[in-house]
Short mmCIF file of C-alpha atoms in Angstrom, two decimals:
data_model
loop_
_atom_site.label_atom_id
_atom_site.label_comp_id
_atom_site.label_asym_id
_atom_site.label_seq_id
_atom_site.Cartn_x
_atom_site.Cartn_y
_atom_site.Cartn_z
CA MET A 1 13.44 -10.87 11.45
CA PRO A 2 14.81 -7.39 12.11
CA LYS A 3 16.65 -6.76 15.37
CA PHE A 4 15.83 -3.53 17.17
CA THR A 5 19.06 -2.51 18.84
CA GLU A 6 19.23 1.24 18.43
CA ARG A 7 16.97 4.20 17.90
CA THR A 8 17.00 5.44 14.32
CA ASP A 9 14.35 8.16 14.35
CA VAL A 10 15.21 11.03 12.08
CA ALA A 11 13.32 14.28 11.79
CA ALA A 12 13.01 16.69 8.90
CA GLY A 13 13.98 20.32 9.44
CA PRO A 14 16.17 21.88 12.15
CA ALA A 15 16.88 19.41 14.95
CA PRO A 16 16.81 20.52 18.59
CA ALA A 17 19.41 19.21 20.97
CA PRO A 18 19.09 15.53 21.73
CA GLY A 19 17.94 14.32 25.11
CA PRO A 20 17.39 11.01 26.88
CA ALA A 21 14.49 8.86 25.73
CA THR A 22 13.94 6.00 28.11
CA ALA A 23 10.49 4.53 27.65
CA PRO A 24 8.62 4.09 30.94
CA GLY A 25 7.68 0.79 32.49
CA PRO A 26 9.21 -2.65 32.58
CA ALA A 27 8.33 -3.41 28.97
CA ALA A 28 10.70 -0.74 27.70
CA VAL A 29 14.21 -1.47 26.57
CA ALA A 30 16.79 -1.28 29.31
CA SER A 31 18.59 1.84 28.11
CA SER A 32 17.28 3.70 25.09
CA PRO A 33 19.72 5.73 23.03
CA PRO A 34 19.21 9.48 22.69
CA ALA A 35 16.18 10.84 20.85
CA GLU A 36 15.67 14.22 19.30
CA GLU A 37 13.62 16.38 21.67
CA ALA A 38 10.78 18.28 20.03
CA SER A 39 10.17 21.87 21.10
CA PRO A 40 7.29 22.43 23.57
CA ARG A 41 5.34 24.34 20.92
CA SER A 42 5.84 21.57 18.37
CA GLY A 43 4.81 18.98 20.96
CA ARG A 44 1.58 20.85 21.75
CA ALA A 45 0.74 21.17 18.06
CA THR A 46 1.41 17.47 17.52
CA LEU A 47 -0.80 16.47 20.44
CA ALA A 48 -3.60 18.86 19.43
CA LEU A 49 -3.72 17.78 15.78
CA THR A 50 -3.35 14.03 16.38
CA SER A 51 -6.05 14.21 19.07
CA ALA A 52 -8.37 16.21 16.81
CA ALA A 53 -7.92 13.80 13.90
CA THR A 54 -8.47 10.83 16.24
CA ALA A 55 -11.68 12.39 17.55
CA VAL A 56 -12.99 12.96 14.00
CA ALA A 57 -12.11 9.37 13.04
CA LEU A 58 -13.98 8.00 16.07
CA MET A 59 -16.93 10.32 15.41
CA THR A 60 -17.12 8.91 11.90
CA TYR A 61 -16.83 5.41 13.34
CA THR A 62 -19.70 5.88 15.83
CA ALA A 63 -22.06 7.97 13.70
CA PRO A 64 -24.12 4.97 12.46
CA MET A 65 -24.79 3.79 16.01
CA VAL A 66 -27.76 6.17 16.41
CA THR A 67 -28.68 6.54 12.72
CA LEU A 68 -28.71 2.82 11.86
CA PRO A 69 -32.52 2.52 11.63
CA GLU A 70 -32.76 5.61 9.38
CA THR A 71 -29.77 4.60 7.23
CA ALA A 72 -30.99 1.02 6.84
CA ALA A 73 -34.45 2.22 5.81
CA ASP A 74 -33.04 4.73 3.32
CA LEU A 75 -30.70 2.15 1.74
CA HIS A 76 -33.25 -0.70 1.97
CA THR A 77 -30.83 -2.79 4.03
CA SER A 78 -32.04 -6.16 5.29
CA LEU A 79 -31.67 -7.09 8.96
CA SER A 80 -28.86 -9.58 8.30
CA ALA A 81 -26.93 -7.04 6.18
CA GLN A 82 -27.07 -4.31 8.84
CA ALA A 83 -23.95 -5.81 10.42
CA TRP A 84 -22.04 -4.64 7.34
CA LEU A 85 -23.24 -1.04 7.85
CA LEU A 86 -21.62 -1.10 11.30
CA ASN A 87 -18.66 -3.29 10.39
CA GLY A 88 -17.38 -1.49 7.29
CA THR A 89 -15.15 0.96 9.15
CA PRO A 90 -13.70 -1.51 11.71
CA LEU A 91 -13.05 -3.92 8.84
CA GLY A 92 -10.95 -1.32 7.02
CA LEU A 93 -9.24 -0.38 10.27
CA ALA A 94 -8.32 -3.92 11.24
CA ALA A 95 -7.12 -4.83 7.75
CA LEU A 96 -4.79 -1.84 7.33
CA LEU A 97 -3.65 -0.73 10.78
CA LEU A 98 -0.61 -3.02 10.82
CA VAL A 99 0.61 -2.06 7.37
CA ALA A 100 -0.13 1.63 8.08
CA GLY A 101 1.95 1.50 11.26
CA SER A 102 4.89 -0.10 9.46
CA LEU A 103 4.66 2.37 6.56
CA ALA A 104 4.55 5.29 9.01
CA ASP A 105 7.71 4.15 10.80
CA ASP A 106 9.54 3.43 7.54
CA TYR A 107 8.41 6.25 5.24
CA GLY A 108 7.34 9.08 7.53
CA ARG A 109 4.70 9.38 10.24
CA ARG A 110 3.67 12.90 9.22
CA ARG A 111 3.30 11.80 5.60
CA ILE A 112 1.05 8.84 6.46
CA PHE A 113 -0.92 10.88 9.00
CA VAL A 114 -1.70 13.71 6.60
CA ALA A 115 -2.56 11.29 3.77
CA GLY A 116 -4.87 9.32 6.06
CA THR A 117 -6.65 12.40 7.40
CA LEU A 118 -7.13 13.75 3.87
CA ALA A 119 -8.45 10.39 2.66
CA LEU A 120 -10.83 10.24 5.62
CA GLY A 121 -12.30 13.59 4.62
CA VAL A 122 -12.81 12.54 1.01
CA THR A 123 -14.23 9.07 1.70
CA THR A 124 -16.56 10.32 4.45
CA ALA A 125 -17.99 12.97 2.12
CA LEU A 126 -18.44 10.32 -0.58
CA GLY A 127 -20.32 8.15 1.91
CA ALA A 128 -23.00 10.84 2.06
CA LEU A 129 -23.67 10.35 -1.68
CA THR A 130 -24.10 6.56 -1.72
CA SER A 131 -27.43 5.03 -2.72
CA SER A 132 -27.11 1.33 -1.83
CA THR A 133 -26.02 -0.88 1.05
CA TRP A 134 -22.90 -2.13 -0.69
CA LEU A 135 -21.77 1.29 -1.90
CA PHE A 136 -22.19 2.65 1.62
CA THR A 137 -20.32 -0.35 3.04
CA LEU A 138 -17.46 0.18 0.58
CA ALA A 139 -17.30 3.85 1.59
CA ARG A 140 -17.19 2.79 5.23
CA VAL A 141 -14.38 0.31 4.55
CA ALA A 142 -12.45 3.11 2.82
CA GLN A 143 -13.07 5.37 5.83
CA GLY A 144 -11.65 2.62 8.02
CA GLY A 145 -8.54 2.33 5.86
CA ALA A 146 -8.01 6.10 6.03
CA SER A 147 -8.58 6.07 9.80
CA ALA A 148 -6.01 3.28 10.09
CA ALA A 149 -3.36 5.53 8.56
CA LEU A 150 -3.99 8.44 10.91
CA LEU A 151 -4.51 6.36 14.06
CA ALA A 152 -1.40 4.19 13.62
CA SER A 153 0.82 7.18 12.85
CA SER A 154 -0.62 9.36 15.65
CA LEU A 155 1.11 7.57 18.50
CA GLY A 156 4.34 7.41 16.50
CA LEU A 157 4.23 11.19 16.15
CA ILE A 158 3.42 11.57 19.84
CA VAL A 159 6.29 9.30 20.95
CA HIS A 160 8.72 11.37 18.85
CA ALA A 161 7.34 14.66 20.18
CA PHE A 162 7.31 13.50 23.83
CA PRO A 163 10.36 11.24 24.40
CA SER A 164 10.46 11.69 28.18
CA PRO A 165 8.48 9.26 30.37
CA ARG A 166 6.47 12.04 32.03
CA GLY A 167 5.63 13.77 28.76
CA ARG A 168 4.68 10.50 27.08
CA LEU A 169 2.41 9.54 29.99
CA HIS A 170 0.54 12.84 29.73
CA ALA A 171 0.33 12.82 25.93
CA THR A 172 -0.89 9.23 25.57
CA GLY A 173 -3.46 9.90 28.31
CA VAL A 174 -4.83 12.91 26.44
CA TRP A 175 -4.84 11.01 23.14
CA GLY A 176 -6.66 8.08 24.77
CA ALA A 177 -9.21 10.49 26.22
CA PHE A 178 -9.94 11.84 22.73
CA VAL A 179 -10.68 8.29 21.62
CA SER A 180 -13.46 8.35 24.23
CA GLY A 181 -14.33 11.92 23.28
CA GLY A 182 -14.86 11.02 19.63
CA ILE A 183 -17.04 8.11 20.66
CA ALA A 184 -19.04 10.46 22.90
CA VAL A 185 -19.56 13.29 20.41
CA GLY A 186 -20.14 11.21 17.26
CA PRO A 187 -23.67 10.04 18.16
CA LEU A 188 -24.60 13.56 19.35
CA VAL A 189 -23.51 15.09 16.05
CA ALA A 190 -25.35 12.40 14.10
CA GLY A 191 -28.49 12.78 16.21
CA ALA A 192 -28.48 16.58 15.87
CA MET A 193 -28.28 16.58 12.08
CA PRO A 194 -31.48 16.69 9.98
CA ASP A 195 -30.33 13.72 7.88
CA TRP A 196 -27.67 11.02 8.18
CA ARG A 197 -26.11 12.18 4.91
CA VAL A 198 -25.51 15.66 6.33
CA THR A 199 -23.61 14.04 9.21
CA TYR A 200 -21.06 12.53 6.85
CA ALA A 201 -20.68 15.76 4.89
CA VAL A 202 -19.90 17.69 8.11
CA LEU A 203 -17.44 15.10 9.41
CA GLY A 204 -15.73 14.92 6.01
CA ALA A 205 -15.22 18.68 6.03
CA ALA A 206 -13.79 18.54 9.58
CA ALA A 207 -11.24 15.92 8.54
CA LEU A 208 -10.14 18.01 5.55
CA VAL A 209 -9.55 21.02 7.83
CA VAL A 210 -7.38 18.95 10.20
CA ALA A 211 -5.43 17.55 7.24
CA ALA A 212 -4.68 21.07 5.95
CA LEU A 213 -3.49 22.24 9.37
CA SER A 214 -1.39 19.11 9.92
CA ARG A 215 0.48 19.49 6.65
CA ARG A 216 1.79 22.87 7.83
CA ALA A 217 2.32 22.28 11.55
CA LEU A 218 3.67 18.76 12.04
CA THR A 219 7.33 17.71 11.96
CA GLU A 220 8.32 14.60 10.02
CA SER A 221 9.92 11.63 11.76
CA ARG A 222 10.70 8.10 10.67
CA ALA A 223 12.69 4.98 11.59
CA PRO A 224 13.46 3.37 8.21
CA ARG A 225 14.35 -0.32 8.03
CA GLY A 226 14.83 -0.51 4.26
CA GLY A 227 13.19 -3.09 2.04
CA ARG A 228 9.78 -3.17 0.39
CA PRO A 229 6.35 -2.66 1.97
CA ASP A 230 4.82 -5.93 3.16
CA LEU A 231 2.06 -6.11 0.55
CA ALA A 232 1.76 -9.91 0.73
CA GLY A 233 1.16 -9.69 4.46
CA ALA A 234 -1.42 -6.93 4.01
CA VAL A 235 -3.35 -8.95 1.38
CA THR A 236 -3.38 -12.24 3.33
CA PHE A 237 -4.33 -10.54 6.59
CA GLY A 238 -7.07 -8.47 4.95
CA LEU A 239 -8.59 -11.53 3.26
CA ALA A 240 -8.50 -13.48 6.53
CA LEU A 241 -10.38 -10.69 8.27
CA VAL A 242 -13.04 -10.40 5.56
CA SER A 243 -13.53 -14.17 5.72
CA LEU A 244 -13.93 -14.07 9.52
CA VAL A 245 -16.48 -11.22 9.48
CA ALA A 246 -18.45 -12.89 6.68
CA ALA A 247 -18.57 -16.15 8.66
CA LEU A 248 -19.80 -14.39 11.81
CA THR A 249 -22.40 -12.44 9.82
CA LEU A 250 -23.75 -15.56 8.07
CA GLY A 251 -23.70 -17.49 11.36
CA ARG A 252 -26.93 -15.89 12.56
CA ASP A 253 -28.78 -18.08 10.03
CA GLY A 254 -27.09 -21.26 11.32
CA TRP A 255 -23.57 -21.92 12.59
CA LEU A 256 -23.33 -25.47 11.22
CA ARG A 257 -23.98 -24.57 7.59
CA ALA A 258 -21.30 -25.36 4.98
CA PRO A 259 -20.64 -21.70 3.93
CA VAL A 260 -19.90 -20.72 7.53
CA ALA A 261 -17.56 -23.67 8.06
CA LEU A 262 -15.72 -22.99 4.80
CA LEU A 263 -15.26 -19.32 5.66
CA LEU A 264 -13.90 -20.17 9.12
CA LEU A 265 -11.53 -22.72 7.58
CA ALA A 266 -10.38 -20.10 5.05
CA THR A 267 -9.75 -17.71 7.95
CA VAL A 268 -7.51 -20.20 9.73
CA LEU A 269 -5.57 -21.05 6.56
CA LEU A 270 -5.08 -17.39 5.63
CA LEU A 271 -3.86 -16.52 9.12
CA GLY A 272 -1.37 -19.39 8.90
CA LEU A 273 -0.19 -18.10 5.53
CA PHE A 274 0.11 -14.60 7.04
CA ALA A 275 2.36 -15.94 9.81
CA VAL A 276 4.60 -17.65 7.22
CA VAL A 277 4.82 -14.45 5.15
CA GLU A 278 5.70 -12.36 8.22
CA ARG A 279 8.51 -14.71 9.23
CA ARG A 280 10.09 -14.69 5.78
CA THR A 281 9.85 -11.04 4.76
CA ALA A 282 12.64 -8.60 5.62
CA THR A 283 10.21 -5.83 6.65
CA PRO A 284 7.15 -7.49 8.21
CA MET A 285 4.03 -5.56 9.19
CA ILE A 286 4.47 -7.03 12.65
CA ASP A 287 7.54 -8.55 14.27
CA LEU A 288 6.13 -11.88 15.50
CA GLY A 289 8.98 -12.06 18.01
CA LEU A 290 7.14 -9.37 19.98
CA LEU A 291 4.55 -12.01 20.89
CA ARG A 292 7.12 -13.33 23.37
CA ARG A 293 6.83 -10.06 25.32
CA PRO A 294 4.14 -10.21 28.05
CA GLY A 295 3.57 -6.45 27.71
CA PHE A 296 2.87 -6.76 23.99
CA LEU A 297 0.60 -9.75 24.62
CA ALA A 298 -1.29 -7.76 27.28
CA SER A 299 -1.68 -4.82 24.87
CA SER A 300 -2.90 -7.10 22.06
CA THR A 301 -5.23 -9.10 24.32
CA GLY A 302 -6.60 -5.90 25.82
CA GLY A 303 -7.25 -4.43 22.38
CA LEU A 304 -8.93 -7.63 21.12
CA PHE A 305 -11.32 -7.95 24.05
CA THR A 306 -12.05 -4.21 24.17
CA GLY A 307 -13.39 -4.58 20.66
CA PHE A 308 -15.06 -7.94 21.28
CA ALA A 309 -16.72 -7.27 24.64
CA VAL A 310 -17.08 -3.47 24.83
CA ILE A 311 -17.30 -1.99 21.32
CA GLY A 312 -19.26 -4.95 19.97
CA LEU A 313 -21.98 -4.43 22.59
CA PHE A 314 -22.12 -0.64 22.59
CA SER A 315 -22.16 -0.44 18.79
CA LEU A 316 -25.61 -2.07 18.77
CA LEU A 317 -26.98 -0.89 22.13
CA PRO A 318 -28.20 2.53 20.86
CA THR A 319 -30.26 0.82 18.14
CA LEU A 320 -31.70 -1.59 20.73
CA LEU A 321 -32.66 1.37 22.93
CA GLN A 322 -34.57 2.96 20.06
CA GLN A 323 -36.38 -0.25 19.19
CA THR A 324 -37.20 -1.49 22.71
CA LEU A 325 -37.74 1.76 24.63
CA GLY A 326 -38.99 3.90 21.73
CA LEU A 327 -36.30 6.57 22.17
CA SER A 328 -35.46 9.02 19.38
CA ALA A 329 -31.99 9.18 17.84
CA MET A 330 -31.19 12.36 19.79
CA ASP A 331 -32.50 10.99 23.09
CA THR A 332 -30.40 7.88 22.53
CA ALA A 333 -27.33 9.99 21.80
CA TRP A 334 -27.73 11.93 25.07
CA LEU A 335 -28.16 8.71 27.03
CA PHE A 336 -25.17 7.18 25.26
CA LEU A 337 -23.18 10.28 26.27
CA LEU A 338 -23.43 9.22 29.91
CA TRP A 339 -21.32 6.14 29.10
CA SER A 340 -18.93 7.73 26.61
CA GLY A 341 -18.63 11.06 28.44
CA LEU A 342 -17.63 9.32 31.66
CA SER A 343 -15.15 7.30 29.62
CA PHE A 344 -13.62 10.55 28.33
CA ALA A 345 -13.38 12.11 31.80
CA VAL A 346 -11.91 9.00 33.42
CA ALA A 347 -9.35 8.54 30.62
CA LEU A 348 -8.14 12.14 31.16
CA GLN A 349 -7.69 11.58 34.89
CA ALA A 350 -6.29 8.04 34.70
CA ARG A 351 -2.71 9.33 34.39
CA ARG A 352 -2.89 9.94 38.16
CA LEU A 353 -2.70 6.15 38.54
CA ALA A 354 0.87 6.18 37.15
CA GLY A 355 3.24 4.57 39.63
CA ARG A 356 0.35 3.23 41.68
CA MET A 357 -1.03 0.67 39.26
CA ALA A 358 0.62 -1.13 36.33
CA PRO A 359 -1.12 -0.55 32.97
CA ARG A 360 -2.06 -4.23 32.66
CA LEU A 361 -3.77 -4.12 36.09
CA GLN A 362 -5.56 -0.96 35.00
CA LEU A 363 -6.78 -2.93 31.98
CA ALA A 364 -7.97 -5.75 34.24
CA LEU A 365 -9.87 -3.29 36.44
CA GLY A 366 -11.42 -1.66 33.37
CA PHE A 367 -12.67 -5.00 32.07
CA ALA A 368 -14.05 -5.96 35.50
CA LEU A 369 -15.98 -2.68 35.72
CA HIS A 370 -17.37 -3.17 32.20
CA ALA A 371 -18.57 -6.64 33.20
CA ALA A 372 -20.25 -5.21 36.32
CA GLY A 373 -21.89 -2.48 34.24
CA ALA A 374 -23.14 -4.94 31.63
CA LEU A 375 -24.69 -7.15 34.31
CA ALA A 376 -26.31 -4.09 35.92
CA LEU A 377 -28.02 -3.41 32.58
CA LEU A 378 -29.81 -6.78 32.63
CA GLY A 379 -33.56 -6.25 32.38
CA ALA A 380 -33.26 -2.58 31.48
CA LEU A 381 -34.23 -3.00 27.80
CA GLY A 382 -37.57 -4.54 28.77
CA SER A 383 -38.23 -2.24 31.74
CA GLY A 384 -40.02 0.48 29.77
CA THR A 385 -37.97 3.29 31.34
CA TRP A 386 -34.57 4.75 30.45
CA THR A 387 -33.72 5.51 34.10
CA ARG A 388 -33.17 1.79 34.67
CA LEU A 389 -30.10 2.06 32.40
CA LEU A 390 -28.25 4.69 34.43
CA PRO A 391 -26.30 2.58 36.99
CA GLY A 392 -24.99 0.16 34.37
CA LEU A 393 -23.97 2.94 31.97
CA ILE A 394 -22.09 4.78 34.74
CA VAL A 395 -20.10 1.75 35.88
CA ALA A 396 -19.36 0.60 32.31
CA GLY A 397 -18.31 4.17 31.37
CA VAL A 398 -15.70 4.27 34.14
CA GLY A 399 -14.38 0.89 32.99
CA SER A 400 -14.17 2.05 29.37
CA GLY A 401 -12.21 5.14 30.40
CA LEU A 402 -9.62 3.02 32.21
CA LEU A 403 -9.27 0.82 29.12
CA ASN A 404 -8.85 3.76 26.75
CA ALA A 405 -6.18 5.33 28.98
CA ALA A 406 -4.14 2.16 29.52
CA LEU A 407 -4.16 0.71 25.99
CA PRO A 408 -2.22 3.45 24.11
CA LEU A 409 0.42 3.71 26.84
CA LEU A 410 0.92 -0.05 27.00
CA SER A 411 1.06 -0.32 23.20
CA VAL A 412 4.04 2.06 22.94
CA GLU A 413 5.75 0.81 26.11
CA SER A 414 5.71 -2.78 24.90
CA VAL A 415 7.74 -2.20 21.70
CA PRO A 416 11.11 -0.51 20.98
CA PRO A 417 10.66 3.29 20.67
CA GLN A 418 11.49 3.33 16.93
CA ARG A 419 8.60 0.91 16.25
CA ALA A 420 5.99 2.95 18.15
CA ALA A 421 3.64 3.30 15.17
CA MET A 422 3.80 -0.45 14.56
CA GLY A 423 3.03 -1.13 18.23
CA SER A 424 0.09 1.24 18.10
CA GLY A 425 -1.10 -0.33 14.86
CA ALA A 426 -0.89 -3.83 16.32
CA GLN A 427 -2.91 -2.99 19.44
CA GLN A 428 -5.57 -1.16 17.44
CA THR A 429 -5.67 -3.95 14.84
CA PHE A 430 -6.63 -6.42 17.54
CA ARG A 431 -9.12 -3.88 18.89
CA TYR A 432 -10.97 -3.60 15.58
CA ILE A 433 -10.74 -7.30 14.81
CA GLY A 434 -12.55 -7.74 18.10
CA SER A 435 -14.99 -5.00 17.14
CA CYS A 436 -15.87 -6.66 13.82
CA ALA A 437 -16.37 -10.00 15.53
CA GLY A 438 -18.19 -8.45 18.49
CA VAL A 439 -20.70 -6.53 16.35
CA ALA A 440 -21.45 -9.58 14.22
CA LEU A 441 -21.76 -11.81 17.30
CA THR A 442 -23.99 -9.33 19.16
CA ILE A 443 -26.35 -8.98 16.19
CA ALA A 444 -26.43 -12.76 15.78
CA VAL A 445 -27.25 -13.28 19.48
CA VAL A 446 -29.89 -10.56 19.63
CA THR A 447 -31.72 -11.45 16.43
CA SER A 448 -31.59 -15.24 16.69
CA THR A 449 -33.29 -15.39 20.10
CA LYS A 450 -37.01 -16.24 20.12
CA GLY A 451 -37.84 -14.13 23.16
CA GLY A 452 -37.66 -10.79 21.33
CA LEU A 453 -35.08 -7.99 21.17
CA ALA A 454 -35.13 -7.23 24.90
CA HIS A 455 -34.49 -10.88 25.79
CA GLY A 456 -31.82 -11.17 23.09
CA GLY A 457 -30.22 -7.99 24.41
CA ASP A 458 -30.01 -9.50 27.90
CA ILE A 459 -28.23 -12.56 26.51
CA ALA A 460 -25.80 -10.28 24.64
CA LEU A 461 -25.12 -8.41 27.91
CA VAL A 462 -24.25 -11.66 29.69
CA VAL A 463 -21.98 -12.72 26.82
CA SER A 464 -20.21 -9.34 26.93
CA ALA A 465 -19.73 -9.57 30.70
CA VAL A 466 -18.27 -13.08 30.48
CA LEU A 467 -15.86 -12.03 27.72
CA ALA A 468 -14.75 -9.02 29.79
CA LEU A 469 -14.08 -11.18 32.85
CA VAL A 470 -12.02 -13.59 30.72
CA ALA A 471 -10.02 -10.60 29.45
CA ALA A 472 -9.50 -9.25 32.98
CA ALA A 473 -8.08 -12.57 34.12
CA ALA A 474 -5.88 -12.91 31.02
CA VAL A 475 -4.21 -9.49 31.18
CA ALA A 476 -3.76 -9.67 34.95
CA ALA A 477 -1.90 -12.96 34.53
CA LEU A 478 0.57 -11.58 31.96
CA ARG A 479 3.43 -10.48 34.21
CA GLU A 480 6.65 -9.06 32.81
CA ARG A 481 9.64 -11.39 33.09
CA THR A 482 12.41 -10.08 35.26
CA ALA A 483 15.97 -10.25 33.99
#
């Protein structure tokens, strides 16, 4: 297992004078060696381009939320298979975020970022041309893999461009806000387009523009460890994730059936094999020793339950609104904007909590507010009026904003500075594992209930609230050890 004892970031091109780079918070190393300070102009360009690419990736991720009925009808997708239309992108994200983060640190964050953004543009445009459920799902998985490359490398680029605690706090807050911003704008763009295929063509073009600008404006940085890429770890982890999602998707037809049990058993065995591979390889996707750090555990737990409790619910909620309240795709997108827009605004302002509230406590508060918002939504789907949704969406939106602001900061604080992309990749991997499982679980709960979609939606809201409260208690309990 590699030991992280000194900062080894190197940058291509003329190097400005070095300055101190002590990561903020108790999870940081005690005294970080000097880092190369990026120029203010370079830092602004890095933040602007990584935030723009992140927003496009999240817009691509959320686009099917309001177009699912239209897309499923066009592709003749069965009800049970609709989980794959939503889960393709998070599946690709979860499978490749860890390896993308390691590759970015070892071989160049700018290189991986530009390649990922370019691939996102190409695969998103190809998604507009698909004619079947499985071709569309494969395109979505490819979009997730491309998004993994740009998301994991984004925070690595930001940490290099903003080595000071104050600059890093501001930059990660802005980046986290653009996660919420992409989630907010994606459904609006999809709802405004005349056809779901046009949506993907437009988003693909946007990603290609960002890729072209990034290739010229970004500065390369890396922290090479030597050795080969961890392909064995990537394969075993990816197969474990596919097995888990398949088990959760098939579970809606009966959890005690042999195929479901075999898939869950395969998941456990593959995860065990992944742990063995990671301990034996010289350059693992994830340093398992980090699991002994409470800050890293809080980041990972927060990411997992954000996907499981929050994204899993809100990925399906727009479709439920259309089917229970009779709203159009555009009306649903505007209503959804109340939740995601508040999340964006709160994430931008959450940096004011620095020094007043530890990131893990901010996570706990965010989960508690999501739980309160989910419970406030009980009965709204069967009420016949969209105004009944407003209080719950407002409270849950504030909670989501706190989560999106705290997670990126905690993910880079909880690892050594030279492994920032890996830390980001790990947190987001858990986030999208939770998302895959959450979407599949939500669909299973909603569609397997005899009382109809509104009743099934209420049960899904209760499940989401319980999961969020469990997460709040877990991250609040993970205190940093004092020396």
